[in-house]
Tab-separated table of C-alpha atoms in Angstrom:
chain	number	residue	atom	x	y	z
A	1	UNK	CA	9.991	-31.160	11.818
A	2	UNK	CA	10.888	-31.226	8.109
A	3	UNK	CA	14.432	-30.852	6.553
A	4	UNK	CA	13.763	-29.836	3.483
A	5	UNK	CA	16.987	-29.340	1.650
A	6	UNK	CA	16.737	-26.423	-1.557
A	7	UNK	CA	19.963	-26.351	-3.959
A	8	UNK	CA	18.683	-23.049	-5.532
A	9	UNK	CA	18.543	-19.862	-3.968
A	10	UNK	CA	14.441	-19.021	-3.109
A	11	UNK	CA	13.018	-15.824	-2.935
A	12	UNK	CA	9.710	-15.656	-1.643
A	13	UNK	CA	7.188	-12.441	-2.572
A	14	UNK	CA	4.016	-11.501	-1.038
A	15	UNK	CA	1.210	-8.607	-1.280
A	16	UNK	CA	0.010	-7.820	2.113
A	17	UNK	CA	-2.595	-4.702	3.738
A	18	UNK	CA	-4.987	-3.163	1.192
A	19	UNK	CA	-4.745	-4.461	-2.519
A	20	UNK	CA	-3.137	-1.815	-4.676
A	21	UNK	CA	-3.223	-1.915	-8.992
A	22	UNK	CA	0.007	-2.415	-10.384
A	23	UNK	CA	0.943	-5.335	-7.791
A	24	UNK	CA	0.172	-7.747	-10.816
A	25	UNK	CA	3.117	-6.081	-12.431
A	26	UNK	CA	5.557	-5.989	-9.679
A	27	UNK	CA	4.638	-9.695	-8.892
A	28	UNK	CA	5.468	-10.741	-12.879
A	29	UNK	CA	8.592	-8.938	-13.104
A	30	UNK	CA	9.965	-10.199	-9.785
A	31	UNK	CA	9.215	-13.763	-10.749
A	32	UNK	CA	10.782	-13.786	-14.090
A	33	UNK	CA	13.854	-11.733	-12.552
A	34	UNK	CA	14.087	-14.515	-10.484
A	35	UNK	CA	13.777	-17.413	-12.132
A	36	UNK	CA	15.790	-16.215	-15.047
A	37	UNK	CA	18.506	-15.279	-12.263
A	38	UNK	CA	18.460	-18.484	-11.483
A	39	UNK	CA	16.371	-18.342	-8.588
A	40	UNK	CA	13.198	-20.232	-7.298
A	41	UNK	CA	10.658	-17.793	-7.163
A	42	UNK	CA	7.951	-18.843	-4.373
A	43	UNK	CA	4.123	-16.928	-4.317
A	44	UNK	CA	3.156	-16.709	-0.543
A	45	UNK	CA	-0.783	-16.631	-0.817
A	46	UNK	CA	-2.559	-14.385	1.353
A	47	UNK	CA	0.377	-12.017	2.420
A	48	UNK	CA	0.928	-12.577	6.199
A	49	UNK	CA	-1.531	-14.864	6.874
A	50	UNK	CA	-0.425	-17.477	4.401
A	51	UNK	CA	3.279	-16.921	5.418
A	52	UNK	CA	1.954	-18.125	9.268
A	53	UNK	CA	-0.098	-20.746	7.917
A	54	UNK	CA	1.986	-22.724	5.448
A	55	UNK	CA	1.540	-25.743	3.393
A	56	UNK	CA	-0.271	-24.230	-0.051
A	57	UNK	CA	0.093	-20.965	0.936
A	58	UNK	CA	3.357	-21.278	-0.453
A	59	UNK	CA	3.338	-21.888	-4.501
A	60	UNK	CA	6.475	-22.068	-6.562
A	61	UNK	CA	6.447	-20.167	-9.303
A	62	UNK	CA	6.961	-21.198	-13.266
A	63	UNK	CA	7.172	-18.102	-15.973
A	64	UNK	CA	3.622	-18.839	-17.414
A	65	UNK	CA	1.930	-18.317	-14.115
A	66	UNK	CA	2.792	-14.834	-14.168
A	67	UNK	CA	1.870	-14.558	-17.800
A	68	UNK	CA	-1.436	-12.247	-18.783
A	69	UNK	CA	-1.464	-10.505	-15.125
A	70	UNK	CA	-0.217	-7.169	-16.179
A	71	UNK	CA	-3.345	-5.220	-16.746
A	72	UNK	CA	-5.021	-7.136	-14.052
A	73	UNK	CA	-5.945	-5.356	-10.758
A	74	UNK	CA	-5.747	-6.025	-7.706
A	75	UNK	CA	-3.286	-8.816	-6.349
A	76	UNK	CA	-3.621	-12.770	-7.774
A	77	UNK	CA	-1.541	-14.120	-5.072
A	78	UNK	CA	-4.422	-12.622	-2.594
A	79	UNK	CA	-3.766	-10.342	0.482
A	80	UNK	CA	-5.054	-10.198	4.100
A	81	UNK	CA	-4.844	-8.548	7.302
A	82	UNK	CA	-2.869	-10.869	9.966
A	83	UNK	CA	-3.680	-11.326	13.520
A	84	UNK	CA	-1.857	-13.831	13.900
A	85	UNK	CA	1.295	-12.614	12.924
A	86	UNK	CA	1.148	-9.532	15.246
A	87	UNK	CA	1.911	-12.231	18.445
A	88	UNK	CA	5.962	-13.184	19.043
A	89	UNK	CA	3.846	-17.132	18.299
A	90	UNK	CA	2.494	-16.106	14.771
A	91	UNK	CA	6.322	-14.880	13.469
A	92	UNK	CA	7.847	-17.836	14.803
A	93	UNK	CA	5.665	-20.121	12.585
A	94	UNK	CA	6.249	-17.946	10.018
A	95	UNK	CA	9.784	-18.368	10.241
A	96	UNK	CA	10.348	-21.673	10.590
A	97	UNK	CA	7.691	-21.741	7.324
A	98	UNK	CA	10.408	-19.623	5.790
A	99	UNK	CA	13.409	-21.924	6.735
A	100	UNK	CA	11.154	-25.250	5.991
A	101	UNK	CA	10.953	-23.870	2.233
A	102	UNK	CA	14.426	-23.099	2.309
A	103	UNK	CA	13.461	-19.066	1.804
A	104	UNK	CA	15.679	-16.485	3.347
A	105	UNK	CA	14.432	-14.016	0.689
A	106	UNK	CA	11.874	-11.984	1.096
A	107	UNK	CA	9.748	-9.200	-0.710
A	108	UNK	CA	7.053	-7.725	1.017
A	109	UNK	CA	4.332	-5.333	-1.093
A	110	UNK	CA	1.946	-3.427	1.110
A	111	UNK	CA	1.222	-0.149	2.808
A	112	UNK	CA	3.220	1.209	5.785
A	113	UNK	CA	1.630	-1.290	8.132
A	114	UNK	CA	2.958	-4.268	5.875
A	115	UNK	CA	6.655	-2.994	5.475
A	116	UNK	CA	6.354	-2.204	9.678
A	117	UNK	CA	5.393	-6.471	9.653
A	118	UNK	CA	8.506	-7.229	7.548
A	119	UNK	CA	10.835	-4.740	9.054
A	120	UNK	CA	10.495	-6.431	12.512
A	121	UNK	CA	10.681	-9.982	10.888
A	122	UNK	CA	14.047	-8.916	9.621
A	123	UNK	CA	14.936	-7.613	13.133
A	124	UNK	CA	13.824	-10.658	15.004
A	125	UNK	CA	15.154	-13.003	12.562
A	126	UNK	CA	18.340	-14.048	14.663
A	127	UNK	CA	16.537	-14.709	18.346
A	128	UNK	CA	13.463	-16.427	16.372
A	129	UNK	CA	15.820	-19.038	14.199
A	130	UNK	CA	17.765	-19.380	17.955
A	131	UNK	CA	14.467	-20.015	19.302
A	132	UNK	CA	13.394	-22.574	16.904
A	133	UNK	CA	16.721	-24.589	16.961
A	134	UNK	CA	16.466	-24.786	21.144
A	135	UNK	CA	12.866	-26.120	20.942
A	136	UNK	CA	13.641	-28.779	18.501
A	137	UNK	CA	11.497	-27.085	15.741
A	138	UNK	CA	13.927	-26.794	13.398
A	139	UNK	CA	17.890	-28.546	12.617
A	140	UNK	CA	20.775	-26.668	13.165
A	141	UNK	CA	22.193	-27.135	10.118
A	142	UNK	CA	19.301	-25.331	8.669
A	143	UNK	CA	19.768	-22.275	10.891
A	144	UNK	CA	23.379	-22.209	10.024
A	145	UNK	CA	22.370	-21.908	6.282
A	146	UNK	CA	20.215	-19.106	6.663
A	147	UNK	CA	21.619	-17.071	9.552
A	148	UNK	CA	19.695	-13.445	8.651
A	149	UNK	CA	16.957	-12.620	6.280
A	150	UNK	CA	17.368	-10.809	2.890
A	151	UNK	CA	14.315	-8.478	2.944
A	152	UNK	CA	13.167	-5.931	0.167
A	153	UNK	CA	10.024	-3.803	0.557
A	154	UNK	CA	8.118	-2.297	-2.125
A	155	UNK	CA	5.387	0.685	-1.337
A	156	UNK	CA	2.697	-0.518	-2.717
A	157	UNK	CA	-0.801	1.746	-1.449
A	158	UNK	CA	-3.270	3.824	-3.047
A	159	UNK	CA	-2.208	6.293	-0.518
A	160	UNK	CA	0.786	6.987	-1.795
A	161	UNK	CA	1.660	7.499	2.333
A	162	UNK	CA	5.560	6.051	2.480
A	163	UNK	CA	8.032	7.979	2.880
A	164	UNK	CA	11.291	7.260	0.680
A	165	UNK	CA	9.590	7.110	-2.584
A	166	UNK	CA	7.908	9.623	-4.480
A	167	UNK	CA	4.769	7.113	-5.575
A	168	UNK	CA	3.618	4.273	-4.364
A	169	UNK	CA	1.983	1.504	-6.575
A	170	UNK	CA	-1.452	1.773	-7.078
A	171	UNK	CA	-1.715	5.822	-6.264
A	172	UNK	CA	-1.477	6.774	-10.161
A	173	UNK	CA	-4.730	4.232	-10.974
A	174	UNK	CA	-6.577	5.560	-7.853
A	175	UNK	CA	-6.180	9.453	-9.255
A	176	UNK	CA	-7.037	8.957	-12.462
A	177	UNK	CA	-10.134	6.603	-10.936
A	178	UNK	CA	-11.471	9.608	-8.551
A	179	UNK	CA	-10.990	12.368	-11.586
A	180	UNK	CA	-12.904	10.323	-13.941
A	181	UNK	CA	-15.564	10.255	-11.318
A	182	UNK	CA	-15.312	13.935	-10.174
A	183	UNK	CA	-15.860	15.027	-13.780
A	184	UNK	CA	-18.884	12.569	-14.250
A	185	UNK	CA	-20.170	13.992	-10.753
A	186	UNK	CA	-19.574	17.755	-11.876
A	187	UNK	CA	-21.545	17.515	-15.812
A	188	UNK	CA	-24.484	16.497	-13.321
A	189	UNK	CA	-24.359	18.890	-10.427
A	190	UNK	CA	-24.149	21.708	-13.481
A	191	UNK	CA	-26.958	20.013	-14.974
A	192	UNK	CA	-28.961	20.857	-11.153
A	193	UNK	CA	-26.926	23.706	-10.159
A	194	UNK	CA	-26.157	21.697	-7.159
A	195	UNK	CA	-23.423	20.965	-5.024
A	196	UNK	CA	-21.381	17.675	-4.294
A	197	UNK	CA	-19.030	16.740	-1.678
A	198	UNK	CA	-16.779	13.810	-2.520
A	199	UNK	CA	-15.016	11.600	0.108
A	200	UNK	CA	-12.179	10.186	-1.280
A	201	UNK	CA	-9.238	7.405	0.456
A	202	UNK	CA	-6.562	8.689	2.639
A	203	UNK	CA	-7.279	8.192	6.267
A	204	UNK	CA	-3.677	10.011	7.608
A	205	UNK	CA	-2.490	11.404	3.807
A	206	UNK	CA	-4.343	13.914	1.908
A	207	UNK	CA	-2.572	12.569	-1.366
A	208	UNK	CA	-5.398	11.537	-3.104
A	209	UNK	CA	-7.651	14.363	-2.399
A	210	UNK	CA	-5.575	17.323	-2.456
A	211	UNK	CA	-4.094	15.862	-6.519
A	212	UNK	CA	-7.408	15.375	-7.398
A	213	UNK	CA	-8.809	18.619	-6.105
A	214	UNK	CA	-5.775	20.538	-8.281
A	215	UNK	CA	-7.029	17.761	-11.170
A	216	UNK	CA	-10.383	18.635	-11.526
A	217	UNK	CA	-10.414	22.529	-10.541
A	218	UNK	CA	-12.398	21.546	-7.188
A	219	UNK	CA	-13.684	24.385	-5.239
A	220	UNK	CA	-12.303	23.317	-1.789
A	221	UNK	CA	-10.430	20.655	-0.732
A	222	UNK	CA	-10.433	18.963	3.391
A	223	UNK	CA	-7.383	17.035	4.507
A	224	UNK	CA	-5.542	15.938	7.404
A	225	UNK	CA	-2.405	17.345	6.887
A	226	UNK	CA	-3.959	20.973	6.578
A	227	UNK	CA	-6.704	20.956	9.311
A	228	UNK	CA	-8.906	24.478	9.029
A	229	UNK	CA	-8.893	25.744	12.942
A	230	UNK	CA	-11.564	25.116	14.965
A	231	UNK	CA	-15.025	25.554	12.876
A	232	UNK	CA	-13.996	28.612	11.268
A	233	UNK	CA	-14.182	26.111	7.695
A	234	UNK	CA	-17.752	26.282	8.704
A	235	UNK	CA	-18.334	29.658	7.507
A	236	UNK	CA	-15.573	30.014	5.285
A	237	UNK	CA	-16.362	27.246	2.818
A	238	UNK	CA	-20.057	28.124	2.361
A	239	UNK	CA	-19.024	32.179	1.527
A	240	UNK	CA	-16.459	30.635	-1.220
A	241	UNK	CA	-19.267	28.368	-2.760
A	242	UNK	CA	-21.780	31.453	-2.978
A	243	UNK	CA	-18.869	33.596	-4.136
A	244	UNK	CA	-18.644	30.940	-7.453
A	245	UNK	CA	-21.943	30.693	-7.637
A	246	UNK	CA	-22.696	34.371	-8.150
A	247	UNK	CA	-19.654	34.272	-10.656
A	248	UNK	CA	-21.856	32.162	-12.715
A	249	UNK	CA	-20.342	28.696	-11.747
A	250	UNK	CA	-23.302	25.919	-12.248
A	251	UNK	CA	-21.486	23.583	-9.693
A	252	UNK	CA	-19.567	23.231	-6.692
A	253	UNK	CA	-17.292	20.401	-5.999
A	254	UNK	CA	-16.310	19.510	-2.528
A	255	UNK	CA	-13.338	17.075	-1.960
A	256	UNK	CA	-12.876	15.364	1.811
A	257	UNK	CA	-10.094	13.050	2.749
A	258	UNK	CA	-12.028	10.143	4.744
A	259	UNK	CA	-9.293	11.557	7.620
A	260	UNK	CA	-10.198	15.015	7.431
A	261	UNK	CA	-9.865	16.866	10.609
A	262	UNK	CA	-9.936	20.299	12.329
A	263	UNK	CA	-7.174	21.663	14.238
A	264	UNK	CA	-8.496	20.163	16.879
A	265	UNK	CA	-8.224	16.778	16.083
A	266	UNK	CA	-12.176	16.823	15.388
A	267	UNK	CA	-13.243	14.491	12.158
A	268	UNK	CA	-14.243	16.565	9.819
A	269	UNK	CA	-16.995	14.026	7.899
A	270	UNK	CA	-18.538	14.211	4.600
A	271	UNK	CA	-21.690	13.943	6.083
A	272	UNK	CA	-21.140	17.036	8.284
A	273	UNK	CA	-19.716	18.966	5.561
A	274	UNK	CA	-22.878	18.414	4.094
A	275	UNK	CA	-25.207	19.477	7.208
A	276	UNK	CA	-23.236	22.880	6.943
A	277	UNK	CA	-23.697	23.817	3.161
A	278	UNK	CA	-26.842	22.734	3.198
A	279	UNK	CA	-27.599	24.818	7.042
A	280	UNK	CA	-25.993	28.484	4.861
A	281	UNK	CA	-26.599	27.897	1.555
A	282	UNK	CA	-30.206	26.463	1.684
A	283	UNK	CA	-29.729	24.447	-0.892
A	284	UNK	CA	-29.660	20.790	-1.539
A	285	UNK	CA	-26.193	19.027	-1.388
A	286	UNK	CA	-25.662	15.544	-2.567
A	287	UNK	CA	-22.541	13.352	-0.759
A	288	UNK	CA	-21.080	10.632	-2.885
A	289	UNK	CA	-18.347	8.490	-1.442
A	290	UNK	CA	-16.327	6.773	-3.685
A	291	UNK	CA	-15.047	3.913	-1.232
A	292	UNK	CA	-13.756	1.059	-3.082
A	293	UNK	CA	-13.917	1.991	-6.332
A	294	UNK	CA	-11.166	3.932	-6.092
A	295	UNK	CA	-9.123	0.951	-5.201
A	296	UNK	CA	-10.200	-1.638	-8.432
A	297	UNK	CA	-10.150	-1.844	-12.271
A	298	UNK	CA	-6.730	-1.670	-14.870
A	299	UNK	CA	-4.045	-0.220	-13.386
A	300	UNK	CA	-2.440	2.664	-15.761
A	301	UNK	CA	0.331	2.618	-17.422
A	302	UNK	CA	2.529	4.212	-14.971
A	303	UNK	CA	1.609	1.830	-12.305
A	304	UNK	CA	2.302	-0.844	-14.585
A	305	UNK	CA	5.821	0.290	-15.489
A	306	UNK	CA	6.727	1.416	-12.198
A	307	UNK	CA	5.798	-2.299	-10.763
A	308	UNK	CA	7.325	-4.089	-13.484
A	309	UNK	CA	10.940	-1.691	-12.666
A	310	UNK	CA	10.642	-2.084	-8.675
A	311	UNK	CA	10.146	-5.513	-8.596
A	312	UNK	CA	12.848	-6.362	-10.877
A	313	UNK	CA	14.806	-3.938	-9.078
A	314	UNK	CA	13.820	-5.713	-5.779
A	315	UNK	CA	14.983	-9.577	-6.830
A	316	UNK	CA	18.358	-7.851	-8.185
A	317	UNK	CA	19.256	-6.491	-4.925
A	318	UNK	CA	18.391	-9.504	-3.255
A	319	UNK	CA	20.376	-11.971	-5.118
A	320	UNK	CA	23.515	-9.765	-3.916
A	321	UNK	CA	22.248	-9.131	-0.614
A	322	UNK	CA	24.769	-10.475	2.703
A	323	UNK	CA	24.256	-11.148	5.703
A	324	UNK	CA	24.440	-7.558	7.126
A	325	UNK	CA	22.621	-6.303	4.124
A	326	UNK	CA	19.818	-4.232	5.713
A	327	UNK	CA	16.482	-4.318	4.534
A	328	UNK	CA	15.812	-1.423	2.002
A	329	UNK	CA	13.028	0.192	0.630
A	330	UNK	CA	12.668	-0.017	-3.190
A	331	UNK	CA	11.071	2.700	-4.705
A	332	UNK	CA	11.399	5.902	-7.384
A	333	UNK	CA	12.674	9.245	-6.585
A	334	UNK	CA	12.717	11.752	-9.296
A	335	UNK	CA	11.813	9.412	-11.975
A	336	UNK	CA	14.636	6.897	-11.182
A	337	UNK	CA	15.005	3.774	-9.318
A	338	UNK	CA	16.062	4.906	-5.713
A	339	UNK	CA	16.612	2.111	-2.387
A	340	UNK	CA	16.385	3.549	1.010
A	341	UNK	CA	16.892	1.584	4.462
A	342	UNK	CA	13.788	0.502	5.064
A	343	UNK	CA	13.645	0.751	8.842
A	344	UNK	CA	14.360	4.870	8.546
A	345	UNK	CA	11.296	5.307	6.103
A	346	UNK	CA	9.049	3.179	8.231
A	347	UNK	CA	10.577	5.330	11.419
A	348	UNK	CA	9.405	8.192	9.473
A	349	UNK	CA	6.212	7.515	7.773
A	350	UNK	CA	4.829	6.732	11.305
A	351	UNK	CA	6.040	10.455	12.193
């Protein structure tokens, strides 16, 4: 059991769930808002999982660390899906990590599942420190000091599935990313007078797909949030794609959310799509799934500035927070700076 003792206020920041570009930017700002608050500003390596494990997970943060990050994608402090922290066991560890580093801060980057982690850390906070003190783990002068956790979530997904915030971080790269390679895609199915169906991210939100479809003047578009009913797509989509084609369009773009369904709750695949063109049209159709790529490179500018303002945002409502201060949600409605309670958008993303 250690007692370490902390004179400054900590706040500790972590990525967690799928990597999203722009995180670099959000992690920067909320480091230097923090230190030049006044602050200790403390990395937690591998989101959850380094918050349960401890030890060098945790790395204090100087200025120059976060220096030359900006344009980088992806996340430097790491990210990872946690088992461990999904059992009452894992959280306990990961507070008493918390209180052992003197943290009762906390910013959490991630997707809906990772703001769900952090929400119930927040709520379980109280028993868990209780909990901890009883078994010896941890002194209770140290549970006095940090009675309730400050906790500030930032939506940060290519998704751009949270509600209460108009973007998430990393949804503006991951557009431009798929247009880029829709247009590329589209000079060569002219070239062959051919058709191509693109799968593109967004396993329950049709973001991505449905933006991109309106960005590169796609011929159809398959999401979950609009399922076709039953298999009447089947006959509907190929009819469209001859209709353009005897208009004198060269090719035919096809754009599938990887969550597509049908109004029965059917998956509606790439592959398939591709069986069924292929079945009316007689005609050779290429599939191309983007995967990944979507996900990597520079972030864009947007993402850039809208990390660097939510994660300075973020530290700034932290460093007032009290003890009833519930967790919010720091995001952008409307081209401004908007916090929700976090707990309602989480409640209603999973809606």
């Amino acid at each position: 059991m250690k007692n370490t003792h902390h004179e400054k206020p900590r706040v500790g920041i972590l990525t967690s769930g799928g990597d999203a570009p722009g995180m670099n930017a959000a992690l920067r700002a909320a480091v230097r808002t923090a230190l030049e608050a006044g602050m200790d500003a403390v990395a937690i390596r591998e989101g959850f999982r380094g918050l349960v494990a401890g030890g060098d997970a945790f790395k204090p943060m100087a200025w120059d660390d976060v220096g030359g990050i900006m344009h980088m994608g992806g996340t430097v402090i790491g990210t990872a899906r946690s088992t461990e922290f999904r059992s009452r066991e894992g959280r306990l560890q990961a507070v008493q990590n918390l209180l052992e580093q003197g943290i009762n801060r906390l910013i959490v980057m991630g997707g809906d599942g990772s703001l769900t982690a952090a929400d119930l850390l927040h709520r379980e906070w109280p028993e868990l420190v209780a909990e901890l003190v009883a078994t010896g783990r941890i002194d209770p002068e140290i549970a006095e000091k940090f009675p309730s956790l400050a906790l500030a979530g930032i939506g940060a997904s290519i998704d751009n599935d949270m509600v209460g915030t108009d973007m998430t971080i990393g949804a503006d790269t991951a557009l431009h990313r798929i247009a880029e390679a829709v247009d590329g895609i589209g000079a060569t199915a002219a070239s062959h007078q051919r058709t191509f169906v693109v799968e593109v991210m967004g396993r329950h939100c049709g973001y991505l797909a449905l933006m991109s479809a309106l960005a590169t003047g796609s011929d159809a578009l398959l999401i979950p949030e609009a399922p076709p009913a039953g298999d009447s797509w089947e006959t509907i989509l190929p009819r469209r794609l001859r209709a353009g084609r005897a208009a004198g369009r060269r090719d035919s773009i096809v754009i599938v959310a990887e969550g597509a369904i049908d109004s029965d709750g059917r998956p509606i695949t790439a592959d398939y799509v591709k069986q069924t063109i292929e079945k009316q049209m007689e005609e050779e159709v290429r599939v191309t799934i983007l995967g990944h790529v979507q996900r990597g490179g520079a972030p864009s500018a947007y993402d850039r500035l809208m990390g660097t303002l939510v994660g300075h945002a973020a530290v700034d409502d932290l460093l007032d927070a009290r003890p009833d201060t519930p967790p919010m949600l720091v995001g952008v409605r409307h081209n401004r700076v908007t916090r929700q309670p976090l707990t309602e958008c989480v409640e209603a993303t999973h809606e």
